[in-house]
Short mmCIF file of C-alpha atoms in Angstrom, two decimals:
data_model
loop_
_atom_site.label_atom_id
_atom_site.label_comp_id
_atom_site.label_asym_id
_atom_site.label_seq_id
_atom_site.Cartn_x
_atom_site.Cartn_y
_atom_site.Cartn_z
CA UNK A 1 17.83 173.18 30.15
CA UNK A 2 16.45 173.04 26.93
CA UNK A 3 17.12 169.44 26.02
CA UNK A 4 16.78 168.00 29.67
CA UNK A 5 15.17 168.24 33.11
CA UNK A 6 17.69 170.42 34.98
CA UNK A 7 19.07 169.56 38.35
CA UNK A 8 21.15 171.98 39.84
CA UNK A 9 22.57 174.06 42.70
CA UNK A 10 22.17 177.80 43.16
CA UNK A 11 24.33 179.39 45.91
CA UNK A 12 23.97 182.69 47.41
CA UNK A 13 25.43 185.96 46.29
CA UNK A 14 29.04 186.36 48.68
CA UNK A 15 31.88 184.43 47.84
CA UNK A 16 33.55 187.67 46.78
CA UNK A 17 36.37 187.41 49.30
CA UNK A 18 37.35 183.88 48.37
CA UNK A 19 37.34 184.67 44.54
CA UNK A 20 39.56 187.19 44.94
CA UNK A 21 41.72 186.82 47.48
CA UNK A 22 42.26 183.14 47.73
CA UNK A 23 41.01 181.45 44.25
CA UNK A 24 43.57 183.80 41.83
CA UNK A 25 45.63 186.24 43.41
CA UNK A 26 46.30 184.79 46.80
CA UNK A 27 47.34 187.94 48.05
CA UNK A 28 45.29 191.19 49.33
CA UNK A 29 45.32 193.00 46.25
CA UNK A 30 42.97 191.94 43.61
CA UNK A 31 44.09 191.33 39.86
CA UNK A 32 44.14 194.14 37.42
CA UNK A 33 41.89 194.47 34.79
CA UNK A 34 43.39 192.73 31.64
CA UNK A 35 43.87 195.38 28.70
CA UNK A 36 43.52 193.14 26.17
CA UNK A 37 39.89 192.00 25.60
CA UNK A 38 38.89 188.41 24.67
CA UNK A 39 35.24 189.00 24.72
CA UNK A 40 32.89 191.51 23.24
CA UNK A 41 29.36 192.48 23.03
CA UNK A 42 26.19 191.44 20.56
CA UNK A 43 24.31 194.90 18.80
CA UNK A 44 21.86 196.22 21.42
CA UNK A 45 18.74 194.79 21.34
CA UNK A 46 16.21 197.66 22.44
CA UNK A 47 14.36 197.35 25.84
CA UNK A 48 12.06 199.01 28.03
CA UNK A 49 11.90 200.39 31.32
CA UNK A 50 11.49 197.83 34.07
CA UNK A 51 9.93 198.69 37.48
CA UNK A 52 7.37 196.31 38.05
CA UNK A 53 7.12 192.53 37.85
CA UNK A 54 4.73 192.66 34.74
CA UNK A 55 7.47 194.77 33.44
CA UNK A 56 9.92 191.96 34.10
CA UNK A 57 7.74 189.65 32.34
CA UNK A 58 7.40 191.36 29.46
CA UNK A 59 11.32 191.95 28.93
CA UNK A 60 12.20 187.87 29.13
CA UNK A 61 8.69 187.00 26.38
CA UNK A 62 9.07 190.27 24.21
CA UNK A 63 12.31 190.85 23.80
CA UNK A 64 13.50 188.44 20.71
CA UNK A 65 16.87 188.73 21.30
CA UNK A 66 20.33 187.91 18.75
CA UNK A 67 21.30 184.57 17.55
CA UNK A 68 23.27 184.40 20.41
CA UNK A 69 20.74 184.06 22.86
CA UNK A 70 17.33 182.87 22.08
CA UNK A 71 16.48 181.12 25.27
CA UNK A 72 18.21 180.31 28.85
CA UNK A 73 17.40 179.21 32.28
CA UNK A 74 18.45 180.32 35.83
CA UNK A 75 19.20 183.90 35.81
CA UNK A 76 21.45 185.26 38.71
CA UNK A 77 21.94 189.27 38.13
CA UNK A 78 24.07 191.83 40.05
CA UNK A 79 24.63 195.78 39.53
CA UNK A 80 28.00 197.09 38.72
CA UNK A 81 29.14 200.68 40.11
CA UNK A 82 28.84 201.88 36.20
CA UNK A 83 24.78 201.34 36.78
CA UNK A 84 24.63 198.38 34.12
CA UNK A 85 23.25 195.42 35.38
CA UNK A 86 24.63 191.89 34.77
CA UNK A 87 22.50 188.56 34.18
CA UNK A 88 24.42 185.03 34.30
CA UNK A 89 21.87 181.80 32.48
CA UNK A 90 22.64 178.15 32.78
CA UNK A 91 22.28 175.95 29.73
CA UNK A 92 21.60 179.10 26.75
CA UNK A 93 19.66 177.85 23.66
CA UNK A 94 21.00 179.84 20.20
CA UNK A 95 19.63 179.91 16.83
CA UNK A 96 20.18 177.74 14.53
CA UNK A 97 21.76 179.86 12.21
CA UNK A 98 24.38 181.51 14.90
CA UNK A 99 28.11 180.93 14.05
CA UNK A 100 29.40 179.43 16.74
CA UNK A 101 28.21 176.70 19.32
CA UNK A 102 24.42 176.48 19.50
CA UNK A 103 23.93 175.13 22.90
CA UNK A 104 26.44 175.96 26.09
CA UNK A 105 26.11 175.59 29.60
CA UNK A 106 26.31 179.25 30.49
CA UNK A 107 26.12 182.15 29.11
CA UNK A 108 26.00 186.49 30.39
CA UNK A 109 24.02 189.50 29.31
CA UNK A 110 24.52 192.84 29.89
CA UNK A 111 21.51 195.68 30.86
CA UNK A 112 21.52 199.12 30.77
CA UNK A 113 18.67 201.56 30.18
CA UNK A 114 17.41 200.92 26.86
CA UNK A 115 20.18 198.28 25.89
CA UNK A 116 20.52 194.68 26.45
CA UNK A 117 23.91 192.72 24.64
CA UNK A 118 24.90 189.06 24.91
CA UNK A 119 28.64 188.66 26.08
CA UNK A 120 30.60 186.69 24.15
CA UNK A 121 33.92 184.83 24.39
CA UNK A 122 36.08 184.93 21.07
CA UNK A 123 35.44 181.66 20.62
CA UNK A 124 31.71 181.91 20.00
CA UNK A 125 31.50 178.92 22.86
CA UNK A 126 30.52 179.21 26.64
CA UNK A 127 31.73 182.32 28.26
CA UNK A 128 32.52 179.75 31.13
CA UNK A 129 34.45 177.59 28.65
CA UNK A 130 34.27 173.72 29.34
CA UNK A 131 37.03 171.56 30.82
CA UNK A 132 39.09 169.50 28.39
CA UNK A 133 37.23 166.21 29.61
CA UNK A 134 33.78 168.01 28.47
CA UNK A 135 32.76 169.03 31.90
CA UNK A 136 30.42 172.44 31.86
CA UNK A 137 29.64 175.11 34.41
CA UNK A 138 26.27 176.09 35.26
CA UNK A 139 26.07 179.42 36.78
CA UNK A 140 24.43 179.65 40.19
CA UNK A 141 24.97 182.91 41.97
CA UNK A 142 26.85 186.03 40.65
CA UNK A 143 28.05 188.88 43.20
CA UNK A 144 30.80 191.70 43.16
CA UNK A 145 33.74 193.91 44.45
CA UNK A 146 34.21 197.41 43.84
CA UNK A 147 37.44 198.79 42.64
CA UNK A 148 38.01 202.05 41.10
CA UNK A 149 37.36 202.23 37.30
CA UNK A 150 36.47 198.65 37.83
CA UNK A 151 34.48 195.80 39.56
CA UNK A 152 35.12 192.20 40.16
CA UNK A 153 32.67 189.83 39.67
CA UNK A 154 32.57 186.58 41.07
CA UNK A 155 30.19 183.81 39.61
CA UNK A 156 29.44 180.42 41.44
CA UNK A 157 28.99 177.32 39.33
CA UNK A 158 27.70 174.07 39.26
CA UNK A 159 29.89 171.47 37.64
CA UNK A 160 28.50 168.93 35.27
CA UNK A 161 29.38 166.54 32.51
CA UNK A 162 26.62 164.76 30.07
CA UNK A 163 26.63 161.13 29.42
CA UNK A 164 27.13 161.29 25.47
CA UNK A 165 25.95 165.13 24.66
CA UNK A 166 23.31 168.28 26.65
CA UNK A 167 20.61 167.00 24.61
CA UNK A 168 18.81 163.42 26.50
CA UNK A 169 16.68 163.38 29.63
CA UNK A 170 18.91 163.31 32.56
CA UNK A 171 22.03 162.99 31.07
CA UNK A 172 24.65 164.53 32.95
CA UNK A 173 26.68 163.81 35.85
CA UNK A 174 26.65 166.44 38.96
CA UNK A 175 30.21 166.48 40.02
CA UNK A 176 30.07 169.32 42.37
CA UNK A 177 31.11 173.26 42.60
CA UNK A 178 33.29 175.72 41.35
CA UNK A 179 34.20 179.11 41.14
CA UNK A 180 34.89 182.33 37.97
CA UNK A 181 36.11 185.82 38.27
CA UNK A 182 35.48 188.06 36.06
CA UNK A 183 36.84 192.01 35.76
CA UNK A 184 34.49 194.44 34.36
CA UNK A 185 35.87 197.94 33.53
CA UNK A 186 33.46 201.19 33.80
CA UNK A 187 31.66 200.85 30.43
CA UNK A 188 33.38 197.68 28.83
CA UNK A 189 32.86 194.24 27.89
CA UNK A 190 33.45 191.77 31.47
CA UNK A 191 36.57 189.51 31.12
CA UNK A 192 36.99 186.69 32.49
CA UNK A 193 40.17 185.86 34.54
CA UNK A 194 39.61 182.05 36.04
CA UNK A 195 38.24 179.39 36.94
CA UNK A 196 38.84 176.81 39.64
CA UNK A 197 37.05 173.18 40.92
CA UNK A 198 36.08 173.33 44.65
CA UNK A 199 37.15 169.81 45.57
CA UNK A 200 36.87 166.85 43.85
CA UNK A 201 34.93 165.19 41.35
CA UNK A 202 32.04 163.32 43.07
CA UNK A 203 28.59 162.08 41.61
CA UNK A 204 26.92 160.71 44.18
CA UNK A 205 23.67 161.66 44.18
CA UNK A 206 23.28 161.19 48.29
CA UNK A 207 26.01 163.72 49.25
CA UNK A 208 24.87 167.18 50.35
CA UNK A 209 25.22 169.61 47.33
CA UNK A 210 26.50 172.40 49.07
CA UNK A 211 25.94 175.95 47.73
CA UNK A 212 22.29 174.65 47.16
CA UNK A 213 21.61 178.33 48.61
CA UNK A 214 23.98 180.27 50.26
CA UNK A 215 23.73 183.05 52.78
CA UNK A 216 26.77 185.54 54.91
CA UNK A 217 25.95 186.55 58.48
CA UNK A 218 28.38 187.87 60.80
CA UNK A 219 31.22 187.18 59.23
CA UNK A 220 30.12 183.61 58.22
CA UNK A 221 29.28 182.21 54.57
CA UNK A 222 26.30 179.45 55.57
CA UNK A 223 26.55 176.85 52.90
CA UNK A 224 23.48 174.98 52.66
CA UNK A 225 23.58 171.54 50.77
CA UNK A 226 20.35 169.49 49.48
CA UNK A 227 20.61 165.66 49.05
CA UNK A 228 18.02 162.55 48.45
CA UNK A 229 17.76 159.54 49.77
CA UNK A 230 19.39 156.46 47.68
CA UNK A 231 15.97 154.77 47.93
CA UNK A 232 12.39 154.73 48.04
CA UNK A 233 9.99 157.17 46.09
CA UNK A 234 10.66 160.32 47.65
CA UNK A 235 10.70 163.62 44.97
CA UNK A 236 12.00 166.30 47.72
CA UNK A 237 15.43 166.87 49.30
CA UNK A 238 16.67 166.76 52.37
CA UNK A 239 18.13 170.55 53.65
CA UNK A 240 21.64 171.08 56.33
CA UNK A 241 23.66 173.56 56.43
CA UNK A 242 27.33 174.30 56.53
CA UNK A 243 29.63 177.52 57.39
CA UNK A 244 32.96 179.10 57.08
CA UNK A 245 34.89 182.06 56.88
CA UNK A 246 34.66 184.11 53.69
CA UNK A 247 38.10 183.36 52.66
CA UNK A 248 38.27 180.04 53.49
CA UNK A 249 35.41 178.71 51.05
CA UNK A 250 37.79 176.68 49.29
CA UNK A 251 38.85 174.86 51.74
CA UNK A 252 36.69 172.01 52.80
CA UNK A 253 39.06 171.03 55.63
CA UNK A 254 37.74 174.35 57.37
CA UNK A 255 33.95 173.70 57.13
CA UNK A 256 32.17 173.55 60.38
CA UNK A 257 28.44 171.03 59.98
CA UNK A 258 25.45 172.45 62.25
CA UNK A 259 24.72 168.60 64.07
CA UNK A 260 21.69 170.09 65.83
CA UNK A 261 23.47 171.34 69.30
CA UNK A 262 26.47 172.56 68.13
CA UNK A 263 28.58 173.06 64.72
CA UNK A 264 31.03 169.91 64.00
CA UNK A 265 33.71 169.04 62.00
CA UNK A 266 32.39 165.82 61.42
CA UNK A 267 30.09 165.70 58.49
CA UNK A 268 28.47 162.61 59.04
CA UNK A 269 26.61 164.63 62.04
CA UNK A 270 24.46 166.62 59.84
CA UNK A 271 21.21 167.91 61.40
CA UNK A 272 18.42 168.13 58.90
CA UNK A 273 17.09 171.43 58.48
CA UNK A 274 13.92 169.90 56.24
CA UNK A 275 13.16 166.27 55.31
CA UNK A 276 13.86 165.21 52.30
CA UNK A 277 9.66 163.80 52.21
CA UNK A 278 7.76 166.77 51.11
CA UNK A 279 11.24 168.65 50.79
CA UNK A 280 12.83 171.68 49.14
CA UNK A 281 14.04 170.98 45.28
CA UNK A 282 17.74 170.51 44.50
CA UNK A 283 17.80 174.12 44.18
CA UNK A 284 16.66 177.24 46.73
CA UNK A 285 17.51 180.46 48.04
CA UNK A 286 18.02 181.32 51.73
CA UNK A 287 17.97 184.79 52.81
CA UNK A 288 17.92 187.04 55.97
CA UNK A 289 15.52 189.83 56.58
CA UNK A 290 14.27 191.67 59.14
CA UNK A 291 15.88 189.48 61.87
CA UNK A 292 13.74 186.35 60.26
CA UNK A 293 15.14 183.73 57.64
CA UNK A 294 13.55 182.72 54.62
CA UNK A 295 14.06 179.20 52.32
CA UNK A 296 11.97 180.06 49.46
CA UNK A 297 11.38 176.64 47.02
CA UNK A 298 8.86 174.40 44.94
CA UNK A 299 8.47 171.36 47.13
CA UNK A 300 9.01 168.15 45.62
CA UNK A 301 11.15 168.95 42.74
CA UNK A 302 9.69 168.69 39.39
CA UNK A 303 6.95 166.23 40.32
CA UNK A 304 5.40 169.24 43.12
CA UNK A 305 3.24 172.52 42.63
CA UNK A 306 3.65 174.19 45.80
CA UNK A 307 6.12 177.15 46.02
CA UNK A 308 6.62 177.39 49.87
CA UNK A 309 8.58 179.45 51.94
CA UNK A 310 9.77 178.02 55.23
CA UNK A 311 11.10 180.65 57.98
CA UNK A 312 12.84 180.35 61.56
CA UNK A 313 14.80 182.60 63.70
CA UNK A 314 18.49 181.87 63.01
CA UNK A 315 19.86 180.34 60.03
CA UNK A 316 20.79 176.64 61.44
CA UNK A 317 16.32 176.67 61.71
CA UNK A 318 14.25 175.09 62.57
CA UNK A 319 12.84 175.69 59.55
CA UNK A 320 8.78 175.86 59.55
CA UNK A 321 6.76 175.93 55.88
CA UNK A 322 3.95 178.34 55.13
CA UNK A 323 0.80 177.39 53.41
CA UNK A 324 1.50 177.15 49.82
CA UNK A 325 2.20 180.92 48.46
CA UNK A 326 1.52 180.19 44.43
CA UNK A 327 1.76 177.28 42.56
CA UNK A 328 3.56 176.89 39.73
CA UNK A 329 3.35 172.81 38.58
CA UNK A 330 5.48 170.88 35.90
CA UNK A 331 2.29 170.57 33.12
CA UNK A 332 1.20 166.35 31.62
CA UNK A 333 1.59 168.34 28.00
CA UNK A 334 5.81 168.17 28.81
CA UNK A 335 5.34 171.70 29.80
CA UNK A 336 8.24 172.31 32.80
CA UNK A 337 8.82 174.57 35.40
CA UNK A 338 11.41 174.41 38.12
CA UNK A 339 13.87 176.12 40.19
CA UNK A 340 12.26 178.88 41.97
CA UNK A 341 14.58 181.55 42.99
CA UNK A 342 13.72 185.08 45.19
CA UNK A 343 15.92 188.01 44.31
CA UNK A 344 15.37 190.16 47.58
CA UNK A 345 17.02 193.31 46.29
CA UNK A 346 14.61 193.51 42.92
CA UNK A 347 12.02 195.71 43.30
CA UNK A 348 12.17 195.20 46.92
CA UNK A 349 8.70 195.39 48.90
CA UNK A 350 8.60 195.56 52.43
CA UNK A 351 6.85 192.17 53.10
CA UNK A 352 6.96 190.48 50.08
CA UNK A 353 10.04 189.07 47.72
CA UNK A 354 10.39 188.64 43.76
CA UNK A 355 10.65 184.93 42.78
CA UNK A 356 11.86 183.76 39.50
CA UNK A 357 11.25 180.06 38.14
CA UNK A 358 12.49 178.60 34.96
CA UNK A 359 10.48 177.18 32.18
CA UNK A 360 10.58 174.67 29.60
CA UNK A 361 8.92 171.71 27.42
CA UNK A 362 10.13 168.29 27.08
CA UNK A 363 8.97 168.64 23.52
CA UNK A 364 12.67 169.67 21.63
CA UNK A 365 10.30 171.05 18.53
CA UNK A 366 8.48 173.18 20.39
CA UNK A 367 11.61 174.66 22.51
CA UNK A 368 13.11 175.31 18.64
CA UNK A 369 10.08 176.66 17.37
CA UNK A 370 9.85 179.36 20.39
CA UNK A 371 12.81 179.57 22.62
CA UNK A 372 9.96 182.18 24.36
CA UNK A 373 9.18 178.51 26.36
CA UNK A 374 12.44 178.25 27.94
CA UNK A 375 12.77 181.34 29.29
CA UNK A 376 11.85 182.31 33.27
CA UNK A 377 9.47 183.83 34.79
CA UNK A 378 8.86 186.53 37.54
CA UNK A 379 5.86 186.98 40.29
CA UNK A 380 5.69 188.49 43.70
CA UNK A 381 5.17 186.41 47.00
CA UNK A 382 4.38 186.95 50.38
CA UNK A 383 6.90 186.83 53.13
CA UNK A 384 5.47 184.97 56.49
CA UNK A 385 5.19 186.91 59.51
#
């Protein structure tokens, strides 16, 4: 989000069996991998070690990185069985000088010890390419399936089209989710394979967004969806949730709503996990552990401070907040930060969780001057008891 305050929807990590089996090859199998590659990899930009969360830090404000990536935000990452390590950014900020498309609504690096390269299409564009009509895809979760020589990885998206171009306040249109594969060979460059719209088009900003956060229990994908009321001068969102079988993710028809008593297929029932007054932002992550879940978020969207994590005993809630864990407030100087996210298996400590949050500035000079600004963040929090 370098020329814009972001607004988007993060899902959890397992919609592995719908990619695969429903989305492209509608059969059991999954596709092969393609042997003719339409993407390659950036030089390697050198790295360090990582195994601490000052370590994390330093990678994302040290590392200067190729034209082709100079500054991102979200950051959903997943390991592949070859031990590399995959990150997927939303809207990806490139030099000026880079031959190609300087600002695109996704983009994907790829980690291994000592090495970090930018993936990039042939086209120099989004990796995600854009629909004909200009719509974008913002990644918002990225997960996989093992195959031998090869894994499959599936990437969640948010869809969104801009009013005139990415570059003014606000200006885009939230139209809802969709879904890429991808096939990575042991050792290669990740290809994609497809893309497909769950559902369709729809801005309306009152809807539930679901895939806000996303979670898999017992044979259940939990969709949870954010929305604000049409009125009034409330800054937080409102939090239900959603489920259905794995394989049956895209199809709306077969989604079940939690009303409070008992799960519906009548949407308009919606029980509300957390009130939209002192709410969760747009975006979140909900997570099991331990028997106890977790909805880790900044309350209040841009305009709050307080990262908060709010716990109950089964994922349809209630949902209660902790005390404020750290704060981590939009600045009066333009300075941003927004959409908190934990990553449970990073570094994983047994009562605690590492959270990322993105940053920028409203000032576009100082974003060009150092793309360091738009880049996120890591610390560790503590999980309630």
């Amino acid at each position: 989000m370098p020329w814009r305050i972001r607004v988007a929807a993060v899902t959890g990590p397992a919609l592995l069996l719908m990619l695969s089996l429903v989305a492209f090859s509608g059969r059991a199998d999954p596709p092969s991998a393609p042997t003719v590659p339409e993407a390659s990899e950036t030089r390697c930009l050198p790295i360090e070690p990582v195994r601490s969360v000052p370590d994390l830090n330093r990678l994302v404000t040290q590392v200067r990185g190729s034209g082709a990536f100079q500054g991102a935000d979200v950051g959903a990452d997943v390991t592949l069985q070859d031990g590399r390590r995959l990150w997927l950014f939303g809207d990806t900020l490139r030099s000026a000088d880079f031959d190609g498309q300087r600002f695109v609504r996704n983009s994907m690096l790829v980690f291994e010890p000592g090495c970090a390269q930018v993936v990039l299409p042939a086209d120099h564009g989004a990796l995600i390419p854009d629909r004909a009509d200009g719509v974008g895809y913002w990644p918002m979760s990225v997960a996989k399936i093992e195959r031998p020589g090869y894994d499959l990885v599936g990437v969640s998206a948010q869809r969104v089209k801009g009013a005139d171009a990415p570059d003014g306040p606000l200006a885009f249109d939230n139209l809802g989710p969709a879904v890429a594969l991808f096939v990575v060979e042991r050792g290669r460059t990740p290809q994609l394979l497809g893309v497909r719209d769950v559902g369709p088009d729809d801005d309306d900003p009152r809807r539930p967004t679901w895939g806000a956060a996303t979670a898999v229990s017992d044979g259940w994908v939990y969709l949870y969806g954010t929305a604000r009321p049409g009125r009034g001068l409330v800054f937080g969102f409102s939090l239900h949730v959603a489920r259905v079988r794995p394989d049956d993710v895209l199809r709306p028809d077969r989604y079940r709503y939690w009303n409070g008593r008992a799960w519906t297929r009548d949407a308009s029932e919606l029980a509300t996990l957390v009130p939209a007054e002192g709410g969760v932002s747009q975006t979140l992550s909900v997570f099991e552990r331990g028997g106890r879940w977790y909805a880790v978020s900044k309350r209040d969207e841009f305009l709050g401070k307080d990262l908060v994590v709010w716990s109950a005993s089964r994922p349809t809630g209630p949902f209660t907040p902790s005390a404020p864990v750290a704060q981590i407030p939009s600045e009066p100087d333009g300075r941003l930060r927004y959409m908190p996210l934990a990553h449970p298996d990073l570094l994983p400590e047994r009562g605690s969780v590492v959270v990322s949050y993105s940053q920028n500035d409203t000032d576009l000079a100082e974003v060009a001057r150092d793309p360091f600004v738009y880049r996120p963040r890591f610390l560790r929090i503590p999980l309630p008891r």
